[in-house]
């Protein structure tokens, strides 16, 4: 009898923490190795959640008891290292420029007070203290997020004292507070 046409499927890339379905075919029973990170190494299509790039081998057995193997590699990409920048204090009515790094696609939320929530460096002009979260996607499609706190401080209450009339050539002490 000929050997079965064992097929482990195509190589694939995933992000760390993600899962993918392996696609074994060519027989009636399957045994995947290594079993680490697989939902069930004894089926044709186990779910794989590897923590590092892994090459899986599937042993395929056909109805005649003949066996053959094939391999598939799952490349595990790291999550992007994302920074939303340092926390910042502003006065009410002022603005600040946020500055995210770590990827190629940026989405800020909430978009309250932002001039553009789809760029890495939006201008923020919130009316109250707010935490912005930026979701960053890298060139591998992997996503990660970070947060920045924008504290909005009230303006001081300026007091100059009561209006006063003086004679020409006289002086007065002005008093301010706040």
Coordinates of C-alpha atoms in Angstrom, one line a residue:
X1 CA 0.0 0.0 0.0
X2 CA 1.2 3.6 -0.7
X3 CA 1.9 5.9 2.2
X4 CA -0.9 8.3 3.0
X5 CA -0.6 11.9 1.6
X6 CA 0.0 13.5 5.0
X7 CA -0.6 17.3 5.1
X8 CA -0.1 19.5 8.1
X9 CA -1.3 22.6 6.4
X10 CA 0.5 25.8 5.5
X11 CA 3.0 27.7 7.7
X12 CA 1.3 30.6 9.5
X13 CA 2.2 33.7 11.7
X14 CA 0.3 34.6 14.8
X15 CA 0.7 37.1 17.6
X16 CA 1.8 35.9 21.0
X17 CA -1.3 34.9 23.0
X18 CA -3.4 34.3 19.9
X19 CA -4.6 30.9 18.7
X20 CA -4.9 29.3 15.3
X21 CA -6.5 26.1 14.0
X22 CA -4.1 23.5 12.6
X23 CA -5.3 21.7 9.5
X24 CA -4.1 18.1 9.2
X25 CA -5.4 15.9 6.5
X26 CA -4.7 12.7 4.5
X27 CA -5.7 9.9 6.9
X28 CA -8.1 8.6 9.5
X29 CA -6.1 9.2 12.6
X30 CA -3.7 12.0 13.6
X31 CA -1.0 12.5 16.2
X32 CA 0.6 16.0 16.6
X33 CA 3.9 16.7 18.3
X34 CA 5.0 18.4 20.3
X35 CA 1.7 18.4 22.2
X36 CA 2.6 21.6 24.1
X37 CA 0.2 24.4 23.3
X38 CA -2.3 22.2 21.5
X39 CA -6.0 21.7 22.6
X40 CA -5.9 18.0 21.6
X41 CA -2.9 16.5 19.8
X42 CA -4.9 13.4 18.7
X43 CA -7.3 15.1 16.3
X44 CA -6.9 16.4 12.7
X45 CA -7.6 20.1 13.6
X46 CA -6.4 21.0 17.1
X47 CA -6.3 24.6 18.3
X48 CA -2.7 25.8 18.8
X49 CA -1.6 28.4 21.2
X50 CA 2.2 28.3 21.2
X51 CA 4.2 30.7 23.3
X52 CA 7.1 30.7 20.9
X53 CA 7.7 29.9 17.2
X54 CA 7.0 26.1 17.0
X55 CA 7.3 23.5 14.2
X56 CA 4.5 20.9 14.7
X57 CA 4.8 17.4 13.1
X58 CA 1.6 15.4 12.4
X59 CA 1.8 11.6 12.1
X60 CA -1.1 10.6 9.8
X61 CA -2.4 7.0 9.7
X62 CA -4.6 5.8 6.8
X63 CA -7.2 2.9 6.8
X64 CA -4.5 0.4 5.9
X65 CA -2.4 1.3 8.9
X66 CA 0.2 3.0 6.8
X67 CA 1.8 6.1 8.3
X68 CA 3.4 9.3 7.0
X69 CA 4.3 12.7 8.5
X70 CA 4.3 16.4 7.5
X71 CA 5.3 19.5 9.4
X72 CA 3.9 23.0 9.8
X73 CA 5.6 26.0 11.4
X74 CA 3.7 28.6 13.5
X75 CA 5.7 31.8 13.7
X76 CA 4.9 33.7 16.9
X77 CA 5.3 37.4 16.7
X78 CA 5.8 39.5 19.9
X79 CA 3.3 42.2 20.8
X80 CA 4.4 45.7 19.9
X81 CA 6.1 47.7 22.7
X82 CA 3.7 50.6 23.0
X83 CA 4.1 53.9 24.8
X84 CA 1.3 56.5 25.1
X85 CA 3.9 59.0 26.6
X86 CA 4.1 60.3 30.1
X87 CA 1.1 61.7 32.1
X88 CA 0.6 65.4 31.7
X89 CA -1.0 68.3 33.6
X90 CA -2.6 71.2 31.7
X91 CA -4.8 74.1 32.6
X92 CA -8.4 74.2 31.6
X93 CA -8.7 75.7 28.1
X94 CA -5.1 74.6 27.2
X95 CA -4.1 71.7 25.0
X96 CA -1.3 69.2 24.8
X97 CA 0.1 67.0 22.1
X98 CA -0.1 63.3 22.9
X99 CA 2.7 61.1 21.5
X100 CA 2.3 57.4 21.1
X101 CA 5.0 55.0 19.7
X102 CA 5.3 51.4 18.9
X103 CA 3.4 50.6 15.7
X104 CA 2.0 51.7 12.4
X105 CA -1.8 52.1 13.2
X106 CA -3.0 54.1 16.2
X107 CA -6.5 54.4 17.6
X108 CA -7.1 56.6 20.7
X109 CA -10.1 56.3 22.9
X110 CA -12.2 58.0 24.1
X111 CA -11.9 60.6 21.3
X112 CA -13.2 63.3 23.6
X113 CA -11.2 66.5 23.2
X114 CA -8.9 65.0 20.5
X115 CA -8.4 66.6 17.1
X116 CA -7.7 63.2 15.4
X117 CA -8.0 59.9 17.2
X118 CA -6.3 57.9 14.3
X119 CA -2.8 59.3 14.4
X120 CA 0.1 58.8 16.8
X121 CA 0.3 62.5 17.9
X122 CA -3.2 64.0 18.3
X123 CA -3.7 67.3 20.1
X124 CA -5.8 66.9 23.3
X125 CA -8.0 69.7 24.6
X126 CA -10.1 68.0 27.2
X127 CA -12.4 70.0 29.6
X128 CA -11.8 67.6 32.5
X129 CA -9.2 65.1 33.7
X130 CA -9.3 62.1 31.4
X131 CA -7.4 58.9 30.7
X132 CA -6.7 58.2 27.1
X133 CA -6.0 54.7 25.8
X134 CA -4.1 54.1 22.6
X135 CA -4.5 50.8 20.7
X136 CA -1.4 50.3 18.5
X137 CA -1.1 47.7 15.7
X138 CA 2.3 46.8 14.2
X139 CA 3.3 45.6 10.8
X140 CA 2.6 42.0 11.8
X141 CA -1.0 42.8 12.8
X142 CA -0.2 42.4 16.5
X143 CA -1.9 44.8 18.9
X144 CA -1.1 46.2 22.3
X145 CA -2.2 49.3 24.2
X146 CA -1.0 51.9 26.8
X147 CA -2.7 54.7 28.7
X148 CA -1.9 58.4 29.4
X149 CA -3.5 60.5 32.1
X150 CA -4.2 64.1 31.2
X151 CA -5.0 66.1 34.4
X152 CA -7.0 69.3 33.7
X153 CA -6.4 71.9 36.5
X154 CA -8.7 74.8 37.1
X155 CA -7.5 78.3 36.5
X156 CA -6.6 80.3 39.6
X157 CA -9.2 82.8 40.9
X158 CA -7.4 86.1 40.6
X159 CA -8.4 88.8 43.1
X160 CA -7.1 92.4 42.7
X161 CA -9.0 94.1 45.5
X162 CA -11.6 96.9 45.3
X163 CA -11.3 99.8 42.8
X164 CA -9.6 102.8 44.4
X165 CA -9.3 106.5 43.5
X166 CA -6.1 108.4 44.3
X167 CA -4.8 111.9 43.8
X168 CA -2.2 112.8 41.2
X169 CA 1.3 112.2 42.7
X170 CA 0.0 109.9 45.5
X171 CA 0.7 106.2 45.7
X172 CA -1.2 103.2 46.9
X173 CA -0.2 99.6 47.5
X174 CA -2.0 97.2 45.1
X175 CA -2.9 93.8 46.6
X176 CA -3.5 90.7 44.5
X177 CA -4.3 87.2 45.5
X178 CA -5.2 83.9 44.0

